[in-house]
mmCIF file of C-alpha atoms in Angstrom:
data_model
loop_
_atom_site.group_PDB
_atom_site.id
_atom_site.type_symbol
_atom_site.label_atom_id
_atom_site.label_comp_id
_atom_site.label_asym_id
_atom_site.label_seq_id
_atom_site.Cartn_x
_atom_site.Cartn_y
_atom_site.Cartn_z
ATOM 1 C CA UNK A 18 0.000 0.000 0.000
ATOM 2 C CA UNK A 19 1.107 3.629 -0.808
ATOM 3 C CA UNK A 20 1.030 5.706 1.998
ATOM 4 C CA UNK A 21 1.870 9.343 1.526
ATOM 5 C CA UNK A 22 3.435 11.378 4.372
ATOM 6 C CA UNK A 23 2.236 14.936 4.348
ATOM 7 C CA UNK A 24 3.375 17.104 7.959
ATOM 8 C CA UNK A 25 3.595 20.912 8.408
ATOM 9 C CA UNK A 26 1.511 23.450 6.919
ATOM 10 C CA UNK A 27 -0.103 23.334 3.635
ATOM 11 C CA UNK A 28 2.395 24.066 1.483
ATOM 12 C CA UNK A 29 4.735 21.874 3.481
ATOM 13 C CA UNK A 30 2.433 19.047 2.762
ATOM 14 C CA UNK A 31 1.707 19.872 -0.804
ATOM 15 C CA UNK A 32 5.397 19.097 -1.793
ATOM 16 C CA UNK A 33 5.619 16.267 0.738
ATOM 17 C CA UNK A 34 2.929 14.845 -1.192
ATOM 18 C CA UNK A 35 3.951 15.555 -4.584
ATOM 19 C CA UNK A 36 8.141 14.793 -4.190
ATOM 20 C CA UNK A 37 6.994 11.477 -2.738
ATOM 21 C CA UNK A 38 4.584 10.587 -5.328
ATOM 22 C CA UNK A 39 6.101 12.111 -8.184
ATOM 23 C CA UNK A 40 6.046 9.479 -10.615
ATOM 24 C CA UNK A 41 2.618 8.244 -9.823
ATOM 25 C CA UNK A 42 0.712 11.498 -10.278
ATOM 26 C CA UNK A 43 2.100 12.335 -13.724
ATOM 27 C CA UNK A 44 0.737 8.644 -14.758
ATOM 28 C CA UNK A 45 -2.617 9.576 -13.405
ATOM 29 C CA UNK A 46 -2.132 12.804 -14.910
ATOM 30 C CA UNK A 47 -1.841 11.130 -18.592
ATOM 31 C CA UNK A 48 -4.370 9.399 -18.288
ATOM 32 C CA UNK A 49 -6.765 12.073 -17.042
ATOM 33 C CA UNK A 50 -5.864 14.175 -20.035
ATOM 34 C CA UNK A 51 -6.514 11.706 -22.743
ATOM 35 C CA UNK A 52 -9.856 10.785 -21.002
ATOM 36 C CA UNK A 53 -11.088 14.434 -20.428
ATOM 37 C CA UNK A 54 -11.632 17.559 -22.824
ATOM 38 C CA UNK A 55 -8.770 19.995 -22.435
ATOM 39 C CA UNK A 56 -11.788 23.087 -22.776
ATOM 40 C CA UNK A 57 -13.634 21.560 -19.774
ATOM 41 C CA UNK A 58 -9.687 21.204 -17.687
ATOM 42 C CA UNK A 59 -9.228 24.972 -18.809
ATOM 43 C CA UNK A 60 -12.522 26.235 -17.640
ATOM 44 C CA UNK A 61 -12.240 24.751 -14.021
ATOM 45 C CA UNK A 62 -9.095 26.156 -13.382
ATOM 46 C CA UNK A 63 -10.551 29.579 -14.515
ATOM 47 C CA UNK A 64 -13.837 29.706 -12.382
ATOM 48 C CA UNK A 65 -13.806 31.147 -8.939
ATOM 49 C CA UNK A 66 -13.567 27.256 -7.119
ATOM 50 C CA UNK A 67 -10.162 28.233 -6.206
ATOM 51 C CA UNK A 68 -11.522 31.342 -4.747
ATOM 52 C CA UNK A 69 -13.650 29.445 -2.483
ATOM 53 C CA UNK A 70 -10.988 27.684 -1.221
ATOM 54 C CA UNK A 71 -8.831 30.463 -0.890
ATOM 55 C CA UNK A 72 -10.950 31.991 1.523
ATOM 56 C CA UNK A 73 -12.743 28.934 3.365
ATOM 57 C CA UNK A 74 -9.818 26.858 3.697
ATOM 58 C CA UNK A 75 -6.620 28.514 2.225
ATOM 59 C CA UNK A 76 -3.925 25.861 3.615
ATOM 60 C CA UNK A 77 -5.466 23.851 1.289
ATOM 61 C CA UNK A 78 -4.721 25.926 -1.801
ATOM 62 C CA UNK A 79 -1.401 26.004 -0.838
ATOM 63 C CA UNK A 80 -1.010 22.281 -0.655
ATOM 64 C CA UNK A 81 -2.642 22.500 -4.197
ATOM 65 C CA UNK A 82 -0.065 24.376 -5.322
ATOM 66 C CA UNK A 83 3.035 22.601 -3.448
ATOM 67 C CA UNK A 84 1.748 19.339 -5.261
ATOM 68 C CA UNK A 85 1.514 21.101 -8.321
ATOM 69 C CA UNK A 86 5.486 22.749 -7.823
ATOM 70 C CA UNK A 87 7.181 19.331 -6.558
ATOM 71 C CA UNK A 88 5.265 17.194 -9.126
ATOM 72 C CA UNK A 89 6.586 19.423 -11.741
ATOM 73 C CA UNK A 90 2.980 20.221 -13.461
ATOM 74 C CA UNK A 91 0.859 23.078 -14.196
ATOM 75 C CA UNK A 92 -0.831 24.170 -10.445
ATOM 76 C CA UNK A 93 -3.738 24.628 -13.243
ATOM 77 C CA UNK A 94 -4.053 21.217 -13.777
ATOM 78 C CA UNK A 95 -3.683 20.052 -10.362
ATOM 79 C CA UNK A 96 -6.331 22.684 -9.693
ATOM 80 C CA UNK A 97 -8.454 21.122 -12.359
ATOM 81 C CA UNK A 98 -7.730 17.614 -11.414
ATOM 82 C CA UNK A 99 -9.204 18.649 -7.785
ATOM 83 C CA UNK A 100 -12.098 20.071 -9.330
ATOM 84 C CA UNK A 101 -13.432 15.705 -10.357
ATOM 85 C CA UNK A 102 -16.711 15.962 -9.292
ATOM 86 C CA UNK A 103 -16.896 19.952 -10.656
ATOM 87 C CA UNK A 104 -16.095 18.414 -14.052
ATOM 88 C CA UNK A 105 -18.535 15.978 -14.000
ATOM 89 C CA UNK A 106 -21.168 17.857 -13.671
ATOM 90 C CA UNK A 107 -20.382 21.671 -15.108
ATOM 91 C CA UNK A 108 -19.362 19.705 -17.963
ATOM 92 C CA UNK A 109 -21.144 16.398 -18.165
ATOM 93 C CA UNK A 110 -17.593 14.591 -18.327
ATOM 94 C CA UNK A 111 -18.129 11.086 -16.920
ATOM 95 C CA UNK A 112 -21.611 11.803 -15.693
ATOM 96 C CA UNK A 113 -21.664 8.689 -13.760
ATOM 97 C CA UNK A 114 -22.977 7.570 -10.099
ATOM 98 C CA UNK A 115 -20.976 6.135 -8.221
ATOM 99 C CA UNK A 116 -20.155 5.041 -4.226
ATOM 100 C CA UNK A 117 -22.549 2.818 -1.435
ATOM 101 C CA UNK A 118 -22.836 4.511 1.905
ATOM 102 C CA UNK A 119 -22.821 2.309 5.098
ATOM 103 C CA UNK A 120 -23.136 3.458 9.031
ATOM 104 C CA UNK A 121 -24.391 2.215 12.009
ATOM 105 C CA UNK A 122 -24.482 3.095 15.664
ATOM 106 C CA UNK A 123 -25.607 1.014 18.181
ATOM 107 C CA UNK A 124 -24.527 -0.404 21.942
ATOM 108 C CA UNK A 125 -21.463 -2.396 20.199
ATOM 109 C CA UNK A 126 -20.344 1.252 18.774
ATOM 110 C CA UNK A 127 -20.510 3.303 15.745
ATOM 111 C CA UNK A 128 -19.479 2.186 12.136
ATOM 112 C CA UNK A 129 -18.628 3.658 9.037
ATOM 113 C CA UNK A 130 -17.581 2.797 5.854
ATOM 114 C CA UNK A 131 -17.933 2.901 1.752
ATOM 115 C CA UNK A 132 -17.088 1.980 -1.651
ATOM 116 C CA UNK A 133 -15.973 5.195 -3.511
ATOM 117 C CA UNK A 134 -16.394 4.547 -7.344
ATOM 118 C CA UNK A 135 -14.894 6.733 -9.650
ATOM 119 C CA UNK A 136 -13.737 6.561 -13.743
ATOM 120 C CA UNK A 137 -11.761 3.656 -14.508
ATOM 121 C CA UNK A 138 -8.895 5.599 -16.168
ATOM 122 C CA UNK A 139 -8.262 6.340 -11.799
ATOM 123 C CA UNK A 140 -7.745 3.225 -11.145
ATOM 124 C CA UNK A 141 -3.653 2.493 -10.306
ATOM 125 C CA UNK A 142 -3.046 5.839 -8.730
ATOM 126 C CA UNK A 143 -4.534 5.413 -5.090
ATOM 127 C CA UNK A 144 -3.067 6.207 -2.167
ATOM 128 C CA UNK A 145 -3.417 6.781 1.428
ATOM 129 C CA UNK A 146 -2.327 10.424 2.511
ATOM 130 C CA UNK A 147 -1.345 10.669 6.429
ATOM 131 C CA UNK A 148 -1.910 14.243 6.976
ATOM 132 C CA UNK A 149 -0.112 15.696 10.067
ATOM 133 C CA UNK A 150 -1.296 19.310 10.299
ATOM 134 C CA UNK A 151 0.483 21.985 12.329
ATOM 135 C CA UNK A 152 -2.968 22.096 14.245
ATOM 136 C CA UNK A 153 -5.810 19.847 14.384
ATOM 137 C CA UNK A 154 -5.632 16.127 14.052
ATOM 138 C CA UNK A 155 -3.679 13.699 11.885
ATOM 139 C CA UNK A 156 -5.924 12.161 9.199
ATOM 140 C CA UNK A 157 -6.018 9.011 7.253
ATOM 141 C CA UNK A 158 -7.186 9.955 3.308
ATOM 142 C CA UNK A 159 -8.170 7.672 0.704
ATOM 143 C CA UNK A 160 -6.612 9.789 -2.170
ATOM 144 C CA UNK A 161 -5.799 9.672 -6.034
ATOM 145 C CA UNK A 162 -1.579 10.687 -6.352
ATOM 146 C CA UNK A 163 -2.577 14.500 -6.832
ATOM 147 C CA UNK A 164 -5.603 14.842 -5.324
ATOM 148 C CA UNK A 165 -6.005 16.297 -1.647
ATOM 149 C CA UNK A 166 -8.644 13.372 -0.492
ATOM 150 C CA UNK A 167 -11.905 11.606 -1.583
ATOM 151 C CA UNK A 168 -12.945 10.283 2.029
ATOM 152 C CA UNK A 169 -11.024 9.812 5.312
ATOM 153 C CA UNK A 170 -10.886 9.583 9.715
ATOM 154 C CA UNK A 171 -8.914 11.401 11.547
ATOM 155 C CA UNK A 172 -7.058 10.527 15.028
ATOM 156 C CA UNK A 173 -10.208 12.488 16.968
ATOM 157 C CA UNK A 174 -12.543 9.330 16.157
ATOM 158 C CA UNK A 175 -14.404 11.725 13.285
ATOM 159 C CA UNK A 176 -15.063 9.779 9.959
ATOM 160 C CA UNK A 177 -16.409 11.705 6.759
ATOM 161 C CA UNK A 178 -17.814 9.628 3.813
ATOM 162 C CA UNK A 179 -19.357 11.083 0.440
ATOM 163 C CA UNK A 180 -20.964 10.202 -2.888
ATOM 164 C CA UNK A 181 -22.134 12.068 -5.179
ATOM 165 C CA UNK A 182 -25.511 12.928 -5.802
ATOM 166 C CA UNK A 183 -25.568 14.532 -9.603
ATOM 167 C CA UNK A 184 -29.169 15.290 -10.646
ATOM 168 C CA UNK A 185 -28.633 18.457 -7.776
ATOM 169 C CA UNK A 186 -28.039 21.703 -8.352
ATOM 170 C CA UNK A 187 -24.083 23.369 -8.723
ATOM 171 C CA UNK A 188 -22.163 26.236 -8.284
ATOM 172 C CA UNK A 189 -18.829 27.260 -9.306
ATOM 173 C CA UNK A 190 -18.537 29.726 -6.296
ATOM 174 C CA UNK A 191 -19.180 26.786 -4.213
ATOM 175 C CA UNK A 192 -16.625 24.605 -1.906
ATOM 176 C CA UNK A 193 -15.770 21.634 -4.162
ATOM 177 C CA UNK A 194 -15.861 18.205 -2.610
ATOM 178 C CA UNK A 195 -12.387 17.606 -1.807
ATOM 179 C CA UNK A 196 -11.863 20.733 -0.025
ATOM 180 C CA UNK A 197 -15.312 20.354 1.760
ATOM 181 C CA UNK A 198 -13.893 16.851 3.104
ATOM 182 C CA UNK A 199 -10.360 17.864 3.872
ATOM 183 C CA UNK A 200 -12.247 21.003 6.018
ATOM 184 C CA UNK A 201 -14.588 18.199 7.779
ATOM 185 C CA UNK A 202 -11.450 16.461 9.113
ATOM 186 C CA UNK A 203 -9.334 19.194 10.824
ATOM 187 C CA UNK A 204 -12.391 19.226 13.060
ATOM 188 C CA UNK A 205 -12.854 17.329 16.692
ATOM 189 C CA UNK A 206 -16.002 15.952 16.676
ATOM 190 C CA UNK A 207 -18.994 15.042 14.477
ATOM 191 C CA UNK A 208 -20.851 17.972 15.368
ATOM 192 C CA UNK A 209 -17.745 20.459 14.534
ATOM 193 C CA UNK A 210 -17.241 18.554 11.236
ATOM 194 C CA UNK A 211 -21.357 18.350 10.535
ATOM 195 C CA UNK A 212 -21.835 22.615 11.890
ATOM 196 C CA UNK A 213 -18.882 22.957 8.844
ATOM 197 C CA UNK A 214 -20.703 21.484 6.239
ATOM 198 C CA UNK A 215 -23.926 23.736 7.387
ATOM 199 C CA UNK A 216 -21.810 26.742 7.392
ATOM 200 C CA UNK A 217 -19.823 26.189 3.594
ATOM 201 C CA UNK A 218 -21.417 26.846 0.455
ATOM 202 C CA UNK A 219 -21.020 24.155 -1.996
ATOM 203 C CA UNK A 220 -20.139 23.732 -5.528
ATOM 204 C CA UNK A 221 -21.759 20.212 -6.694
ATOM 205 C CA UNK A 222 -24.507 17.817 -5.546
ATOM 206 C CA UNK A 223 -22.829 15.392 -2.691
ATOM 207 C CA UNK A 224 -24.299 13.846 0.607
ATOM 208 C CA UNK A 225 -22.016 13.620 3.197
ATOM 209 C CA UNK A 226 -21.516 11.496 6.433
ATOM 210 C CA UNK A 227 -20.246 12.054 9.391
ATOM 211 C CA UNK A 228 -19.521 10.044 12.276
ATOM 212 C CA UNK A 229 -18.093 10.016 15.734
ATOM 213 C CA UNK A 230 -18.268 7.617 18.291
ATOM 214 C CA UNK A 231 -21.168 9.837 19.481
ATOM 215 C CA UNK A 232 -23.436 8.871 16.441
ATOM 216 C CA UNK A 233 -23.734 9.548 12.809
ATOM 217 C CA UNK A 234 -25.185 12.510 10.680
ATOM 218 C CA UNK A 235 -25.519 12.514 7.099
ATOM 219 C CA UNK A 236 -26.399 15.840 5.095
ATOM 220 C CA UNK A 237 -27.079 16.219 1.329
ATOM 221 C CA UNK A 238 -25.913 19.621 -0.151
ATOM 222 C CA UNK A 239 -26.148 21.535 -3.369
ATOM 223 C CA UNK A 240 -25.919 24.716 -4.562
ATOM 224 C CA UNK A 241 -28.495 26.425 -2.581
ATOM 225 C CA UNK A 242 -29.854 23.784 -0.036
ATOM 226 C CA UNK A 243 -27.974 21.997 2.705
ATOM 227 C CA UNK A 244 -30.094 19.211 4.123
ATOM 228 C CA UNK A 245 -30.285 16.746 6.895
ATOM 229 C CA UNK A 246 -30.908 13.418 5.492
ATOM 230 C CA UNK A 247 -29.728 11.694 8.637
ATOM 231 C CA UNK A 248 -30.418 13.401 11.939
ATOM 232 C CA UNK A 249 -28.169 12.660 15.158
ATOM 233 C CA UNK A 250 -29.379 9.630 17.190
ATOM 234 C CA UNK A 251 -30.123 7.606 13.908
ATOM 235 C CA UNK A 252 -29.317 3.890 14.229
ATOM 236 C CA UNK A 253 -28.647 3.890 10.623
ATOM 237 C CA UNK A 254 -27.150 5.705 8.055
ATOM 238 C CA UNK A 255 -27.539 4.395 4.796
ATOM 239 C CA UNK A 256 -27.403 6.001 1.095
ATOM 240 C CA UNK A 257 -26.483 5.574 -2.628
ATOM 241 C CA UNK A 258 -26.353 8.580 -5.384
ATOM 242 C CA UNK A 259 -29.809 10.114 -5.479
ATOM 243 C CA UNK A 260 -30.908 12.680 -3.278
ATOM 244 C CA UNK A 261 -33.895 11.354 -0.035
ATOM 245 C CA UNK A 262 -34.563 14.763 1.179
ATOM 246 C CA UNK A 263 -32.646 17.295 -0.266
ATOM 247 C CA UNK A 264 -35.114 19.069 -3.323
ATOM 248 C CA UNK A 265 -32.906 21.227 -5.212
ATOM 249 C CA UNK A 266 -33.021 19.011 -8.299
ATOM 250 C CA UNK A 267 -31.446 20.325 -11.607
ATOM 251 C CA UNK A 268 -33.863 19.035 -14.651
ATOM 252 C CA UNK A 269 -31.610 18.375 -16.843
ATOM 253 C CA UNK A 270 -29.360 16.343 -14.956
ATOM 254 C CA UNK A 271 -32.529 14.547 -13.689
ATOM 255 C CA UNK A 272 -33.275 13.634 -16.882
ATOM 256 C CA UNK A 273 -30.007 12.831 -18.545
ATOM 257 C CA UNK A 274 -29.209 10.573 -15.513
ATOM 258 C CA UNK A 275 -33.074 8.614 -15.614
ATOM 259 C CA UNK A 276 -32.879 8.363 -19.204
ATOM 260 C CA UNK A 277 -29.416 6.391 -18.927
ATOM 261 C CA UNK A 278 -30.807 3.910 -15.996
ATOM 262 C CA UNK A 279 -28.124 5.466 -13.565
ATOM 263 C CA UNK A 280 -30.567 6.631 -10.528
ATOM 264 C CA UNK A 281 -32.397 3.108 -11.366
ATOM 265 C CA UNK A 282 -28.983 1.564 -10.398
ATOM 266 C CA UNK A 283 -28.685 3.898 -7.520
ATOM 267 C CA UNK A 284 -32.422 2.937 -5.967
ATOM 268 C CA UNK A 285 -31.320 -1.071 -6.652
ATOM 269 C CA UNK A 286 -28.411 -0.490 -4.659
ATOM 270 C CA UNK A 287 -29.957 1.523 -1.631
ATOM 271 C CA UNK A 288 -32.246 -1.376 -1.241
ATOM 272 C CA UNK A 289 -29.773 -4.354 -1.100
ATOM 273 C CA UNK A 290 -28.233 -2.110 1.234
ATOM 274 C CA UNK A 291 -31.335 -1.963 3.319
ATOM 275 C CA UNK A 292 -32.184 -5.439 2.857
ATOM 276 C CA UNK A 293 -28.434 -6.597 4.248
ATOM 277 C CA UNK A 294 -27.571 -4.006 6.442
ATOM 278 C CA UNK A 295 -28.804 -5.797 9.512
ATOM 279 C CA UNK A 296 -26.048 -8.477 9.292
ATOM 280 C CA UNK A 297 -23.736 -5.913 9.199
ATOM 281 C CA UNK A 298 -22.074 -5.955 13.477
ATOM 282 C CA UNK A 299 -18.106 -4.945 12.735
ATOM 283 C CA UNK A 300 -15.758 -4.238 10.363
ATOM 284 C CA UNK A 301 -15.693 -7.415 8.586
ATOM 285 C CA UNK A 302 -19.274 -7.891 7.979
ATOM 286 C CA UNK A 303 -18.813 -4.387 6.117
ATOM 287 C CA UNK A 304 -15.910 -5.172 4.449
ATOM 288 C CA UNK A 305 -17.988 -8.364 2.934
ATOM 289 C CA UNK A 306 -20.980 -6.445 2.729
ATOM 290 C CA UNK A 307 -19.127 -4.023 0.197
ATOM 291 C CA UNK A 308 -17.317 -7.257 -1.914
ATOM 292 C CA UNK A 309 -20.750 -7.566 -3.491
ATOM 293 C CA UNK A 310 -21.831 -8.158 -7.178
ATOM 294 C CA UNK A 311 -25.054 -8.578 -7.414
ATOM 295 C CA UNK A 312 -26.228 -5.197 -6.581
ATOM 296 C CA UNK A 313 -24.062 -4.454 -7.612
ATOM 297 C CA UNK A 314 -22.233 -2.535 -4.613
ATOM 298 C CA UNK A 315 -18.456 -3.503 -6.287
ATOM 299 C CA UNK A 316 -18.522 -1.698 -9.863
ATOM 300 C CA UNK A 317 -16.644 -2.694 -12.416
ATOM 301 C CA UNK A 318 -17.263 -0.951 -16.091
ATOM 302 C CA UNK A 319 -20.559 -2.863 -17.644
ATOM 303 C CA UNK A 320 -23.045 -1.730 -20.324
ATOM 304 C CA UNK A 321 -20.852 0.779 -21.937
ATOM 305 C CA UNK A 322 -20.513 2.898 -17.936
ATOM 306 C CA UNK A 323 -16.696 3.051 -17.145
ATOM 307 C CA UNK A 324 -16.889 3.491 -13.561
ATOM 308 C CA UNK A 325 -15.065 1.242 -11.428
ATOM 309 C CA UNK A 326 -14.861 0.658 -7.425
ATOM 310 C CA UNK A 327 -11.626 2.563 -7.024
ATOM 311 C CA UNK A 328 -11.028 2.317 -3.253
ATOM 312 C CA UNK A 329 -13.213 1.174 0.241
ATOM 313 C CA UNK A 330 -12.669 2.553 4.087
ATOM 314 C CA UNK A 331 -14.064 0.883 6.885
ATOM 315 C CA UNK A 332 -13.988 2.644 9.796
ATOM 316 C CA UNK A 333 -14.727 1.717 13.585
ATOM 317 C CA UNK A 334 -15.200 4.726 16.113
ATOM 318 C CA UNK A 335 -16.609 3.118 19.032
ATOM 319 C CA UNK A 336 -12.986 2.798 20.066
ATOM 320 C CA UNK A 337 -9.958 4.895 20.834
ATOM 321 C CA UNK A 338 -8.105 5.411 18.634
ATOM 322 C CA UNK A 339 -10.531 4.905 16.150
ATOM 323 C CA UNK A 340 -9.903 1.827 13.365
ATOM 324 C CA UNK A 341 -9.518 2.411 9.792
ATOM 325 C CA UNK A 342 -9.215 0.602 7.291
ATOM 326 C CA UNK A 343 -8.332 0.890 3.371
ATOM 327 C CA UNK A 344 -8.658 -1.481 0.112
ATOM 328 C CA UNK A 345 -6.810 0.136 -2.714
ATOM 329 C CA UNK A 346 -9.116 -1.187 -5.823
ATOM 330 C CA UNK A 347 -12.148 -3.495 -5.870
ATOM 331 C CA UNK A 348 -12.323 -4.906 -1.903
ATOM 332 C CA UNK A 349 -13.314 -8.039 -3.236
ATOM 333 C CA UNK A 350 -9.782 -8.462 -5.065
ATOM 334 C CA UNK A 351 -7.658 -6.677 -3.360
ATOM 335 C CA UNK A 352 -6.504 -6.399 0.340
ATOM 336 C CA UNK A 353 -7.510 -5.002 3.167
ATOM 337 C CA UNK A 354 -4.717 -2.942 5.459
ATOM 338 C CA UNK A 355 -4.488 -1.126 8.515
ATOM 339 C CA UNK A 356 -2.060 1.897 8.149
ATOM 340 C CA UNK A 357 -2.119 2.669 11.831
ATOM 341 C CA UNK A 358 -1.584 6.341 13.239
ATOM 342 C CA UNK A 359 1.640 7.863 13.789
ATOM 343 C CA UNK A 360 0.942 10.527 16.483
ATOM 344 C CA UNK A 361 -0.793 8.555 19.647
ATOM 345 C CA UNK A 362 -0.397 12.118 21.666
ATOM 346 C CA UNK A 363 -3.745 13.534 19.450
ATOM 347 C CA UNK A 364 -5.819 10.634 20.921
ATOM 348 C CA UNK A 365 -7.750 12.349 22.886
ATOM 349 C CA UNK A 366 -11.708 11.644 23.794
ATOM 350 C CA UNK A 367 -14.185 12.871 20.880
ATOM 351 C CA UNK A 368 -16.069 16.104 21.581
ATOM 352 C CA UNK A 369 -20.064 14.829 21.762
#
């Protein structure tokens, strides 16, 4: 497994991250660029995302830009290489669902974990970034080489999870995903990470879930409407790539994505998850949960889609510290591992 060692302050980390995995993010980058228009890469890094970041979270701009200087490529392409979901759906590029949601609290403690599906040209350049901030708590990332993190825990017991929910409404003066994650983890507890999600505006369609050993919470957000679809105290958390309570729908996507069977596959999915979560009492009945193929919960290209299961986390935060787990590719070829944490002094008792 490729685990990425990012300490210090963003731009610290940004060329920790990019001298380390040098060779690996200009392979991704390839094959990003012959699998993407270079008028929708061009546009992203021109809109006012990085603006957003800039002044929400700036320490992640300049990690942006120290992956983009010790990689050796364009910070406008690492910019627009950020920007995935953003070109998905400004641009239609990929317009694909993707990624199973799984969490449950209960007496036994509070689980978390997911399948995050993505374009098969990703697939080979995942990693695991350990993020040591100068403040805040180390994280765990599931990450693309290049990319600041798709979905993570960090050392204060708080796990974030996402998928995309593209028949909502964007922005592109909104927070875009991987920023909106990163900011979730530097917080303490669910209810920091969940109050920053409320308080961000956001650039595409996602639903988002967050969990402590407290509980879970799961919001869906979109341009203009932030919405609990999961309200603290819930035994279960469970959701797939269409929205269950969040209205802000955008027509067109609506249509392009029922027309192509994609929310069909997203309802089919939901309910096997339904159906099944109730065997599901640690970390290896959701590690076997997500192997499945029948849903199917583990994607691999079929019926002309190209997006395949690119990564899984498991997380368990009933315990201190928290577990987390990562399987680099489809979890029901590939291994699970255990990266452990590096900094024991930041486990300290989660916030309720």
């Amino acid at each position: 497994m490729t685990v990425i060692e990012c300490a210090g302050d963003g731009r610290a980390r940004g060329l920790a991250h990019g001298e380390q995995a040098r060779e690996l993010i200009h392979t991704a980058l390839d094959r990003w660029r012959n699998a993407t228009s270079a008028r929708s890469r061009e546009h992203l890094a021109a809109t006012g995302l990085l603006a957003t970041i800039e002044a929400a979270v700036p320490d992640l701009a300049e990690e942006m830009r120290g992956i983009a200087e010790a990689a050796g490529v364009p910070f406008a392409e690492i910019l627009a290489y950020n920007f995935m979901d953003e070109q998905w759906w400004v641009h239609r590029e990929h317009l694909e669902l993707g990624c199973s949601v799984l969490g449950r609290s209960d007496v036994g403690g509070v689980i978390l974990a997911q399948n995050m599906d993505l374009p098969e040209f990703m697939d080979g350049s995942q990693v695991v970034l350990r993020v040591l901030p100068e403040s805040g708590p180390e994280a765990l990332v599931l990450s693309s080489a290049g990319m600041i993190g798709l979905t993570g825990i960090n050392a204060a017991g708080v796990g974030v999870c996402v998928n995309t929910l593209g028949m909502l409404h964007h922005s592109c003066a909104g927070l875009p995903v991987a920023a909106a994650i990163r900011g979730a983890l530097v917080q303490s507890s669910r209810a920091a990470a969940a109050d920053f999600l409320h308080r961000i505006s956001h650039a595409s369609g996602q639903h988002y879930a967050v969990a402590d050993a407290h509980g879970l919470h799961g919001v869906e957000c979109s341009a203009t409407e932030i919405v609990v679809s999961c309200p603290a105290g819930s035994p279960l958390l469970l959701h797939t790539n269409h929205p269950l309570a969040n209205g802000d729908i955008d027509p067109d996507a609506a249509h392009e994505l029922e027309r192509d069977g994609r929310t069909t596959d997203s309802r089919v999915r939901l309910e096997f998850l339904e159906e099944h979560v109730t065997s599901v009492l640690d970390l290896t009945d959701a590690e076997r949960l997500l192997t499945d193929r029948t849903a199917p919960l583990c994607v691999t290209p079929r019926h002309g889609r190209r997006t395949k299961t690119f990564g899984s986390v498991a997380f368990d935060l009933g315990t201190l510290p928290p577990r987390a787990r990562f399987c680099l590719g489809l979890p029901d070829r590939q291994p699970w591992i255990e990266p452990g944490w590096h900094s024991p002094r930041q486990h300290a008792e989660p916030t309720p």
